[in-house]
Amino acid sequence: IAGITQAPTSQILAAGRRMTLRCTQDMRHNAMYWYRQDLGLGLRLIHYSNTAGTTGKGEVPDGYSVSRANTDDFPLTLASAVPSQTSVYFCASSENHPTGNNEQFFGPGTRLTVL
Amino acid sequence: QKEVEQNSGPLSVPEGAIASLNCTYSDRGSQSFFWYRQYSGKSPELIMSIYSNGDKEDGRFTAQLNKASQYVSLLIRDSQPSDSATYLCAIFFMGGTSYGKLTFGQGTILTVHP
């Protein structure tokens, strides 16, 4: 079934630990995104990638890093987790048309708790 | 002014009624407009896209766009309890950035009661 998968589904993590959230899409979309969703703050963009080999910072990039070695995978790494990174993380992808008429599709999410 | 604002809600409508969800945006250069539905504990699901002024209908859903008034709405006809969810308005703007920015509103919680 075409779509986006994320792993793990949920995770409890001790502060200071390193964590990588995985995201894989099989729609051959050029662009991929990482968002976090927090109550009262809505969805906020962490990092994005317009195409394989390129990445960029979104609205709230501090404390996070990403890589895009190929079209399908876009992992998000927390080098040293802090409690403020407790959130639900969504990966998304889109075709990334130059006209801007591109639709983003979301993965199922990862619920991360940092203690 | 927030970039994307939605009617605060929560919105409660009886089954069979029309639910009206509204969204205003601040950037006149916005290019694409989307409505997502998000059930509790689930990810956002794209339900409507609209790119030009006017109405776009898809089943029980109608999106309305008025770029001059910077306003986009979603009407849900014959509302069902299964429509109970949070509805997110999202606006896409390319501008001078290296990526197209999709900005989300805070969401409106809709409850359809039997």
PDB file of C-alpha atoms in Angstrom:
ATOM      1  CA  ILE A   1       0.000   0.000   0.000  1.00  0.00           C
ATOM      2  CA  ALA A   2       1.474   3.332  -1.081  1.00  0.00           C
ATOM      3  CA  GLY A   3       2.079   5.901   1.601  1.00  0.00           C
ATOM      4  CA  ILE A   4       4.331   7.027   4.397  1.00  0.00           C
ATOM      5  CA  THR A   5       5.512   4.902   7.286  1.00  0.00           C
ATOM      6  CA  GLN A   6       7.047   6.162  10.499  1.00  0.00           C
ATOM      7  CA  ALA A   7       8.861   4.325  13.280  1.00  0.00           C
ATOM      8  CA  PRO A   8       8.632   3.963  16.145  1.00  0.00           C
ATOM      9  CA  THR A   9       4.925   4.545  16.830  1.00  0.00           C
ATOM     10  CA  SER A  10       5.780   5.823  20.275  1.00  0.00           C
ATOM     11  CA  GLN A  11       8.831   6.142  22.452  1.00  0.00           C
ATOM     12  CA  ILE A  12       9.729   7.167  25.983  1.00  0.00           C
ATOM     13  CA  LEU A  13      13.227   8.551  26.144  1.00  0.00           C
ATOM     14  CA  ALA A  14      15.501   9.743  28.917  1.00  0.00           C
ATOM     15  CA  ALA A  15      16.758  13.289  28.611  1.00  0.00           C
ATOM     16  CA  GLY A  16      20.191  13.491  27.061  1.00  0.00           C
ATOM     17  CA  ARG A  17      19.766  10.391  24.944  1.00  0.00           C
ATOM     18  CA  ARG A  18      20.090  10.363  21.177  1.00  0.00           C
ATOM     19  CA  MET A  19      17.065   9.319  19.138  1.00  0.00           C
ATOM     20  CA  THR A  20      16.336   8.885  15.450  1.00  0.00           C
ATOM     21  CA  LEU A  21      12.798   8.925  14.134  1.00  0.00           C
ATOM     22  CA  ARG A  22      12.438   7.103  10.859  1.00  0.00           C
ATOM     23  CA  CYS A  23      10.290   8.060   7.895  1.00  0.00           C
ATOM     24  CA  THR A  24       9.925   6.216   4.589  1.00  0.00           C
ATOM     25  CA  GLN A  25       7.666   7.023   1.639  1.00  0.00           C
ATOM     26  CA  ASP A  26       6.994   4.937  -1.449  1.00  0.00           C
ATOM     27  CA  MET A  27       5.210   7.565  -3.543  1.00  0.00           C
ATOM     28  CA  ARG A  28       8.439   8.803  -5.178  1.00  0.00           C
ATOM     29  CA  HIS A  29       7.697  12.302  -3.889  1.00  0.00           C
ATOM     30  CA  ASN A  30      10.511  14.806  -4.238  1.00  0.00           C
ATOM     31  CA  ALA A  31       9.853  16.746  -1.063  1.00  0.00           C
ATOM     32  CA  MET A  32       9.670  15.539   2.510  1.00  0.00           C
ATOM     33  CA  TYR A  33       8.969  17.351   5.762  1.00  0.00           C
ATOM     34  CA  TRP A  34       9.090  16.902   9.508  1.00  0.00           C
ATOM     35  CA  TYR A  35       6.513  18.604  11.718  1.00  0.00           C
ATOM     36  CA  ARG A  36       5.846  18.575  15.409  1.00  0.00           C
ATOM     37  CA  GLN A  37       2.361  19.043  16.796  1.00  0.00           C
ATOM     38  CA  ASP A  38       1.817  20.441  20.257  1.00  0.00           C
ATOM     39  CA  LEU A  39      -1.422  21.369  21.991  1.00  0.00           C
ATOM     40  CA  GLY A  40      -2.120  25.043  21.518  1.00  0.00           C
ATOM     41  CA  LEU A  41       0.734  25.507  19.060  1.00  0.00           C
ATOM     42  CA  GLY A  42      -0.526  23.509  16.117  1.00  0.00           C
ATOM     43  CA  LEU A  43       1.703  21.967  13.470  1.00  0.00           C
ATOM     44  CA  ARG A  44       5.148  23.494  13.133  1.00  0.00           C
ATOM     45  CA  LEU A  45       7.748  22.686  10.493  1.00  0.00           C
ATOM     46  CA  ILE A  46      11.075  21.425  11.840  1.00  0.00           C
ATOM     47  CA  HIS A  47      13.068  20.595   8.701  1.00  0.00           C
ATOM     48  CA  TYR A  48      12.331  19.957   5.063  1.00  0.00           C
ATOM     49  CA  SER A  49      13.965  18.485   1.985  1.00  0.00           C
ATOM     50  CA  ASN A  50      12.997  19.598  -1.520  1.00  0.00           C
ATOM     51  CA  THR A  51      14.828  16.709  -3.139  1.00  0.00           C
ATOM     52  CA  ALA A  52      17.270  13.942  -2.298  1.00  0.00           C
ATOM     53  CA  GLY A  53      20.609  15.360  -1.176  1.00  0.00           C
ATOM     54  CA  THR A  54      19.225  18.699   0.047  1.00  0.00           C
ATOM     55  CA  THR A  55      17.753  19.784   3.368  1.00  0.00           C
ATOM     56  CA  GLY A  56      16.654  23.024   4.934  1.00  0.00           C
ATOM     57  CA  LYS A  57      15.540  24.492   8.234  1.00  0.00           C
ATOM     58  CA  GLY A  58      11.921  25.132   9.017  1.00  0.00           C
ATOM     59  CA  GLU A  59      10.306  27.122  11.788  1.00  0.00           C
ATOM     60  CA  VAL A  60      11.670  25.208  14.811  1.00  0.00           C
ATOM     61  CA  PRO A  61      14.912  23.429  13.785  1.00  0.00           C
ATOM     62  CA  ASP A  62      16.985  23.798  16.962  1.00  0.00           C
ATOM     63  CA  GLY A  63      17.924  20.485  18.573  1.00  0.00           C
ATOM     64  CA  TYR A  64      17.065  18.484  15.453  1.00  0.00           C
ATOM     65  CA  SER A  65      18.968  17.326  12.394  1.00  0.00           C
ATOM     66  CA  VAL A  66      17.936  15.531   9.215  1.00  0.00           C
ATOM     67  CA  SER A  67      19.508  13.818   6.238  1.00  0.00           C
ATOM     68  CA  ARG A  68      18.169  12.848   2.822  1.00  0.00           C
ATOM     69  CA  ALA A  69      20.440  10.254   1.291  1.00  0.00           C
ATOM     70  CA  ASN A  70      17.766   8.976  -1.106  1.00  0.00           C
ATOM     71  CA  THR A  71      14.247   9.783  -2.281  1.00  0.00           C
ATOM     72  CA  ASP A  72      12.435   7.449   0.077  1.00  0.00           C
ATOM     73  CA  ASP A  73      13.961   8.049   3.512  1.00  0.00           C
ATOM     74  CA  PHE A  74      14.073  11.154   5.688  1.00  0.00           C
ATOM     75  CA  PRO A  75      15.228  10.410   9.257  1.00  0.00           C
ATOM     76  CA  LEU A  76      14.992  13.000  12.025  1.00  0.00           C
ATOM     77  CA  THR A  77      17.618  12.891  14.769  1.00  0.00           C
ATOM     78  CA  LEU A  78      17.515  14.381  18.231  1.00  0.00           C
ATOM     79  CA  ALA A  79      21.175  14.502  19.250  1.00  0.00           C
ATOM     80  CA  SER A  80      20.510  15.045  22.962  1.00  0.00           C
ATOM     81  CA  ALA A  81      16.825  14.953  23.818  1.00  0.00           C
ATOM     82  CA  VAL A  82      15.276  17.489  26.189  1.00  0.00           C
ATOM     83  CA  PRO A  83      11.820  17.430  27.806  1.00  0.00           C
ATOM     84  CA  SER A  84      10.617  20.306  25.578  1.00  0.00           C
ATOM     85  CA  GLN A  85      10.949  17.936  22.642  1.00  0.00           C
ATOM     86  CA  THR A  86       8.078  15.873  23.996  1.00  0.00           C
ATOM     87  CA  SER A  87       5.593  16.025  21.141  1.00  0.00           C
ATOM     88  CA  VAL A  88       3.926  14.162  18.326  1.00  0.00           C
ATOM     89  CA  TYR A  89       6.116  14.120  15.235  1.00  0.00           C
ATOM     90  CA  PHE A  90       4.693  13.830  11.743  1.00  0.00           C
ATOM     91  CA  CYS A  91       6.565  13.172   8.565  1.00  0.00           C
ATOM     92  CA  ALA A  92       4.974  14.376   5.320  1.00  0.00           C
ATOM     93  CA  SER A  93       5.773  14.324   1.621  1.00  0.00           C
ATOM     94  CA  SER A  94       4.702  16.100  -1.548  1.00  0.00           C
ATOM     95  CA  GLU A  95       5.540  16.152  -5.243  1.00  0.00           C
ATOM     96  CA  ASN A  96       6.901  19.688  -4.860  1.00  0.00           C
ATOM     97  CA  HIS A  97       5.659  21.233  -8.087  1.00  0.00           C
ATOM     98  CA  PRO A  98       7.306  24.579  -8.945  1.00  0.00           C
ATOM     99  CA  THR A  99       3.835  26.081  -9.336  1.00  0.00           C
ATOM    100  CA  GLY A 100       3.274  25.501  -5.672  1.00  0.00           C
ATOM    101  CA  ASN A 101       0.114  23.481  -6.209  1.00  0.00           C
ATOM    102  CA  ASN A 102       1.398  20.545  -4.240  1.00  0.00           C
ATOM    103  CA  GLU A 103      -0.454  18.560  -1.655  1.00  0.00           C
ATOM    104  CA  GLN A 104       1.279  17.234   1.429  1.00  0.00           C
ATOM    105  CA  PHE A 105       0.463  13.789   2.743  1.00  0.00           C
ATOM    106  CA  PHE A 106       1.206  12.787   6.298  1.00  0.00           C
ATOM    107  CA  GLY A 107       2.539   9.679   7.959  1.00  0.00           C
ATOM    108  CA  PRO A 108       0.868   8.163  11.037  1.00  0.00           C
ATOM    109  CA  GLY A 109       3.119   9.988  13.500  1.00  0.00           C
ATOM    110  CA  THR A 110       5.488   9.187  16.351  1.00  0.00           C
ATOM    111  CA  ARG A 111       4.544  10.094  19.896  1.00  0.00           C
ATOM    112  CA  LEU A 112       7.733  10.966  21.759  1.00  0.00           C
ATOM    113  CA  THR A 113       8.017  11.557  25.495  1.00  0.00           C
ATOM    114  CA  VAL A 114      11.284  12.858  26.930  1.00  0.00           C
ATOM    115  CA  LEU A 115      11.638  12.469  30.680  1.00  0.00           C
TER     116      LEU A 115
ATOM    117  CA  GLN B   1      -1.990  39.032  13.082  1.00  0.00           C
ATOM    118  CA  LYS B   2      -1.591  35.279  12.765  1.00  0.00           C
ATOM    119  CA  GLU B   3      -0.828  34.082   9.268  1.00  0.00           C
ATOM    120  CA  VAL B   4      -3.737  31.644   9.238  1.00  0.00           C
ATOM    121  CA  GLU B   5      -6.739  32.001  11.527  1.00  0.00           C
ATOM    122  CA  GLN B   6      -9.652  29.644  11.923  1.00  0.00           C
ATOM    123  CA  ASN B   7     -12.941  30.149  13.703  1.00  0.00           C
ATOM    124  CA  SER B   8     -12.099  29.195  17.227  1.00  0.00           C
ATOM    125  CA  GLY B   9     -14.789  26.621  17.893  1.00  0.00           C
ATOM    126  CA  PRO B  10     -15.478  24.134  19.129  1.00  0.00           C
ATOM    127  CA  LEU B  11     -18.356  23.797  16.717  1.00  0.00           C
ATOM    128  CA  SER B  12     -21.277  21.539  17.493  1.00  0.00           C
ATOM    129  CA  VAL B  13     -23.956  20.706  14.936  1.00  0.00           C
ATOM    130  CA  PRO B  14     -26.792  18.166  14.861  1.00  0.00           C
ATOM    131  CA  GLU B  15     -26.610  15.199  12.522  1.00  0.00           C
ATOM    132  CA  GLY B  16     -27.846  16.122   9.060  1.00  0.00           C
ATOM    133  CA  ALA B  17     -27.051  19.828   9.421  1.00  0.00           C
ATOM    134  CA  ILE B  18     -24.501  21.879   7.483  1.00  0.00           C
ATOM    135  CA  ALA B  19     -21.232  22.525   9.267  1.00  0.00           C
ATOM    136  CA  SER B  20     -19.394  25.688   8.226  1.00  0.00           C
ATOM    137  CA  LEU B  21     -15.692  26.064   8.914  1.00  0.00           C
ATOM    138  CA  ASN B  22     -13.917  29.317   8.171  1.00  0.00           C
ATOM    139  CA  CYS B  23     -10.339  30.386   7.659  1.00  0.00           C
ATOM    140  CA  THR B  24      -8.684  33.729   6.927  1.00  0.00           C
ATOM    141  CA  TYR B  25      -5.095  34.311   5.909  1.00  0.00           C
ATOM    142  CA  SER B  26      -2.790  37.286   5.884  1.00  0.00           C
ATOM    143  CA  ASP B  27      -0.526  36.754   2.872  1.00  0.00           C
ATOM    144  CA  ARG B  28      -2.091  37.954  -0.384  1.00  0.00           C
ATOM    145  CA  GLY B  29       0.430  35.952  -2.386  1.00  0.00           C
ATOM    146  CA  SER B  30      -0.852  32.641  -1.042  1.00  0.00           C
ATOM    147  CA  GLN B  31      -1.234  30.165  -3.845  1.00  0.00           C
ATOM    148  CA  SER B  32      -2.876  26.977  -2.684  1.00  0.00           C
ATOM    149  CA  PHE B  33      -5.409  26.217  -0.012  1.00  0.00           C
ATOM    150  CA  PHE B  34      -6.084  22.955   1.748  1.00  0.00           C
ATOM    151  CA  TRP B  35      -8.384  21.455   4.334  1.00  0.00           C
ATOM    152  CA  TYR B  36      -7.202  18.571   6.465  1.00  0.00           C
ATOM    153  CA  ARG B  37      -9.235  16.436   8.821  1.00  0.00           C
ATOM    154  CA  GLN B  38      -7.569  15.037  11.929  1.00  0.00           C
ATOM    155  CA  TYR B  39      -9.205  12.478  14.152  1.00  0.00           C
ATOM    156  CA  SER B  40      -8.048  12.325  17.752  1.00  0.00           C
ATOM    157  CA  GLY B  41      -4.725  10.504  17.980  1.00  0.00           C
ATOM    158  CA  LYS B  42      -4.366  10.269  14.207  1.00  0.00           C
ATOM    159  CA  SER B  43      -2.461  12.160  11.537  1.00  0.00           C
ATOM    160  CA  PRO B  44      -3.886  14.948   9.349  1.00  0.00           C
ATOM    161  CA  GLU B  45      -5.714  13.658   6.282  1.00  0.00           C
ATOM    162  CA  LEU B  46      -6.097  15.839   3.207  1.00  0.00           C
ATOM    163  CA  ILE B  47      -9.762  16.183   2.274  1.00  0.00           C
ATOM    164  CA  MET B  48      -9.921  19.217  -0.022  1.00  0.00           C
ATOM    165  CA  SER B  49      -7.610  21.325  -2.156  1.00  0.00           C
ATOM    166  CA  ILE B  50      -8.615  24.559  -3.875  1.00  0.00           C
ATOM    167  CA  TYR B  51      -6.467  26.822  -6.025  1.00  0.00           C
ATOM    168  CA  SER B  52      -8.769  29.370  -7.683  1.00  0.00           C
ATOM    169  CA  ASN B  53     -11.619  31.609  -6.602  1.00  0.00           C
ATOM    170  CA  GLY B  54     -15.034  30.052  -6.321  1.00  0.00           C
ATOM    171  CA  ASP B  55     -16.457  26.796  -5.088  1.00  0.00           C
ATOM    172  CA  LYS B  56     -15.154  23.263  -5.375  1.00  0.00           C
ATOM    173  CA  GLU B  57     -17.398  20.387  -4.477  1.00  0.00           C
ATOM    174  CA  ASP B  58     -16.439  16.829  -3.577  1.00  0.00           C
ATOM    175  CA  GLY B  59     -19.257  14.698  -2.274  1.00  0.00           C
ATOM    176  CA  ARG B  60     -20.623  16.267   0.890  1.00  0.00           C
ATOM    177  CA  PHE B  61     -17.714  18.716   1.088  1.00  0.00           C
ATOM    178  CA  THR B  62     -17.562  22.138  -0.568  1.00  0.00           C
ATOM    179  CA  ALA B  63     -14.553  24.408  -0.360  1.00  0.00           C
ATOM    180  CA  GLN B  64     -15.009  28.099  -1.087  1.00  0.00           C
ATOM    181  CA  LEU B  65     -12.160  30.482  -1.873  1.00  0.00           C
ATOM    182  CA  ASN B  66     -12.247  34.269  -2.054  1.00  0.00           C
ATOM    183  CA  LYS B  67      -8.737  35.606  -2.613  1.00  0.00           C
ATOM    184  CA  ALA B  68      -9.842  39.261  -2.545  1.00  0.00           C
ATOM    185  CA  SER B  69     -11.214  38.789   0.966  1.00  0.00           C
ATOM    186  CA  GLN B  70      -8.408  36.342   1.883  1.00  0.00           C
ATOM    187  CA  TYR B  71     -10.955  33.850   3.022  1.00  0.00           C
ATOM    188  CA  VAL B  72     -11.413  30.114   2.538  1.00  0.00           C
ATOM    189  CA  SER B  73     -14.180  27.990   3.968  1.00  0.00           C
ATOM    190  CA  LEU B  74     -15.289  24.383   4.127  1.00  0.00           C
ATOM    191  CA  LEU B  75     -18.937  23.367   4.162  1.00  0.00           C
ATOM    192  CA  ILE B  76     -19.939  19.872   5.196  1.00  0.00           C
ATOM    193  CA  ARG B  77     -23.464  19.002   4.136  1.00  0.00           C
ATOM    194  CA  ASP B  78     -25.554  16.301   5.809  1.00  0.00           C
ATOM    195  CA  SER B  79     -23.075  16.151   8.685  1.00  0.00           C
ATOM    196  CA  GLN B  80     -22.515  12.726  10.214  1.00  0.00           C
ATOM    197  CA  PRO B  81     -21.140  11.738  13.620  1.00  0.00           C
ATOM    198  CA  SER B  82     -18.152  10.316  11.729  1.00  0.00           C
ATOM    199  CA  ASP B  83     -17.320  13.883  10.642  1.00  0.00           C
ATOM    200  CA  SER B  84     -16.482  14.733  14.259  1.00  0.00           C
ATOM    201  CA  ALA B  85     -12.813  15.694  14.154  1.00  0.00           C
ATOM    202  CA  THR B  86     -10.452  18.648  14.143  1.00  0.00           C
ATOM    203  CA  TYR B  87     -10.339  20.456  10.800  1.00  0.00           C
ATOM    204  CA  LEU B  88      -7.122  22.195   9.839  1.00  0.00           C
ATOM    205  CA  CYS B  89      -6.880  24.935   7.266  1.00  0.00           C
ATOM    206  CA  ALA B  90      -3.503  25.078   5.502  1.00  0.00           C
ATOM    207  CA  ILE B  91      -2.223  27.760   3.168  1.00  0.00           C
ATOM    208  CA  PHE B  92       0.677  27.298   0.758  1.00  0.00           C
ATOM    209  CA  PHE B  93       2.922  30.176  -0.225  1.00  0.00           C
ATOM    210  CA  MET B  94       6.075  29.996  -2.337  1.00  0.00           C
ATOM    211  CA  GLY B  95       7.267  33.576  -2.223  1.00  0.00           C
ATOM    212  CA  GLY B  96      10.984  34.204  -2.238  1.00  0.00           C
ATOM    213  CA  THR B  97      11.862  31.230  -0.091  1.00  0.00           C
ATOM    214  CA  SER B  98      13.653  28.142  -1.318  1.00  0.00           C
ATOM    215  CA  TYR B  99      10.758  26.004  -0.292  1.00  0.00           C
ATOM    216  CA  GLY B 100       7.031  26.322  -0.426  1.00  0.00           C
ATOM    217  CA  LYS B 101       5.780  27.077   3.030  1.00  0.00           C
ATOM    218  CA  LEU B 102       2.621  25.358   4.192  1.00  0.00           C
ATOM    219  CA  THR B 103       1.184  27.198   7.183  1.00  0.00           C
ATOM    220  CA  PHE B 104      -1.498  25.585   9.293  1.00  0.00           C
ATOM    221  CA  GLY B 105      -4.244  27.179  11.326  1.00  0.00           C
ATOM    222  CA  GLN B 106      -4.838  26.086  14.890  1.00  0.00           C
ATOM    223  CA  GLY B 107      -7.763  23.923  13.871  1.00  0.00           C
ATOM    224  CA  THR B 108     -11.477  23.871  14.614  1.00  0.00           C
ATOM    225  CA  ILE B 109     -12.951  21.012  16.599  1.00  0.00           C
ATOM    226  CA  LEU B 110     -16.223  19.844  15.070  1.00  0.00           C
ATOM    227  CA  THR B 111     -18.677  17.648  16.940  1.00  0.00           C
ATOM    228  CA  VAL B 112     -21.698  16.213  15.153  1.00  0.00           C
ATOM    229  CA  HIS B 113     -24.229  14.945  17.643  1.00  0.00           C
ATOM    230  CA  PRO B 114     -26.951  12.410  16.789  1.00  0.00           C
TER     231      PRO B 114
END
